[in-house]
Every structure is written in structure tokens, then in C-alpha cells.
Phi, psi and omega in degrees: 000140183289324179296321177300321171297324177296322185300305175321310181295317177292320180293327170303310179308312179292334171289321182297323180293315186296308182306312184303320180307295179306311184296327183290318175300325184288320168292337170301300183295329177296317184270348174076032190246034182281127169294155181274154182250117178304123184264346177216132186268007169272122186306325183282355184239014177314120169206157172246164190202140171296105182254132174283132161275181181293328173295321175306326187295310173303312195289334176263351180284144181234133183239116178057030177086002181241155184283154178285161177285160174303327188285328172300306176309319185295321181299308180298323183287329177299317177288329172298305185281330190252342198283327179270000179294311177294322185287314190292318170298310174305321166304305181307302187296320175294314178301321171297328171303314180281335169298316175302317183296323187233093179286333176302314182300311174297323179289326180294313177304317180297327176295313187293312188295323178299315195286329189270325187252356177077198192302319165284037198284341183268354189242332188287126183314131179259121182257164176305312177299322178284327171300349176281357191245034179231084180288333181267346170285321186297321178299311184294336179278316174297317180293324174301318186284326176292318185278332173227068181290138181300322170246108201264353168194149185230167191243134173217156182234133187283144181255356177199157177287145200228138183256132184229101180058041174089007183245137176267121169248120202289159177301145180095351167300129175269127169259161166247113183263110181274091180297326184299332188275313177301317186293351175244021172299100182305341188279335172263323193239076174315138181047076186283347177272358181270129173279114177216102186299337180298351174289352179247024175288156180310311181297319183283331174305325190276357181268355180269163176260169182292345176254006190267351174217109192214063178304320191258023194051193189201150177097199186301331182245043173275178192286133190286331192263015185310299188300320176292331184290305174317314181290319181291327179281322183294321177294313174305312183293316183291322187285328176295310190287339185288329195253323187231161165267141184255114179254165171279145169276175184290344183236029186298338186279349179272354190298128165244143180270142160228167171213142161240296152246354170228134178297124177206165179287144177298349182217272181203181182246118180283107172233164167235163186234135192241116181297138167274149183301000000 
């Protein structure tokens, strides 16, 4: 089938890119040419230090006395490099969708950006520490991920028997956990379809249990890229809102959701951008 040929071609391209990254890093480690990393962004405390990357750990790990094969390493790197692209893109796009629908929330966020970053808010570098100073942005992102989580369901397999409402479910049973539905529990989120960042204010967050909000799953198998994904989302949102007002498109009301592994609109999200003065 034509689609199968296209899929194979794209996969070969991705694998070629990943193989080149692995080979380049292997050569750098062999020749001791790994660049140093600046560890502290404060000028008075700047120093450099050799830091191991995730790929370094994979290249050095040994299982039963043997190193991982290039194929084993490529599978791990592919997961780390490509798995987060669709999910993060979905999270960013749906946050823009919510901001377009709620201009008052968008303007409050714009004001916070100006207050935190100052007069040069459009050009000041965004660092990890800077992004910790946006409480309302954090609330907006969390509420967007509650209402439209990019990964709307996950699967798990029981490793031991468990009793649920008097019924014993045996080990080996496969479960589907509907994150999309869990995030709409009216007992936890009154008027659950309403977009309300205040649900994630400090006082409201304290009333929820650890399993009432799980956009990145939870426990030992939660998303390894959770923090990185949140940083990506926040940087994209700050930059977009700094320069543009996000307005609803003419067909905004026609959006329908679909999901395979990642929640997405059936066509696209129609928004308009108006340059801010």
C-alpha cells in the first residue's frame, strides 16, 4: 500500500537521524571531546562541569556484563526524542484554543508576563528559574491539561491480585485508565467542562487526592519527560502571548476531538493572531 511505503521511508529517515546522533556521541566520548556545560546562569557563580547526558548513560550501561547494542540504544533514544513531540504539540495547541475562547484569562496571563519579565518582556531570555515565577501560567497550563489531556488514556497490567468492591481481579489483567474521564469527575471538579485555571490555585489543589489529576500518569511509570514537556509548553505560550492576541477562528465551534494515542482535533484548531502594540 502507498501509505506503508511512505511510513517505511519516514521511519528510515528517523532511524538514520538517531543513528547519527548515537555515533557522533560515541566518537566524542571515545576522543574525550564532549563539550563542557555551563552549570549556573548567575555571572558571579559561573563555572563549567562535565555532565552526563541520558545518551551517555545508555552508552555506558551494561546488562549481564554486555553493553547495549546500537539497536537497543536507538529504541530508547527514539522514545526520548520523538515520543514527546505529538503530545507536547497537542498540549500547546489546545492551550491556545482555550486562551482564544477566554480572552479575559489570556489578558490576565499577558499582564503576569509583563509583571514578571519587566519592560523587556518580549526579549528577555526564559530560563528554568524564570519560568518558576509564573503562578498563573502554571494554573492555565494545568487546567488545559486537565480538560484536554494529550494522552487521554493509558494501559496497565496488574502484577498481583487486587480486590475492587469485593471482587478479586487476578494478576495479568489488562486495564485501560481513562484520564479524560477521571479529569471530569464532578465531585472533584464542579462544572467539569468549564475552563477555570483557579481550580489549580494553591488552596484548591490541597483538596484533591494524588490520583485525581494525572495528565502524565503517576507512579513508577509516569512520563519521564514531564518536566521538559511543561517547560516547552510554557516557553511557547509566553512567547506567543507576548507578541500576539490569540483570537477564535470562524469555525472554532466545529472542532471535534479524536484520539488514537494522542488527543487531537479532527481537522485543525482555527485561531487568528493579532499583533499586540
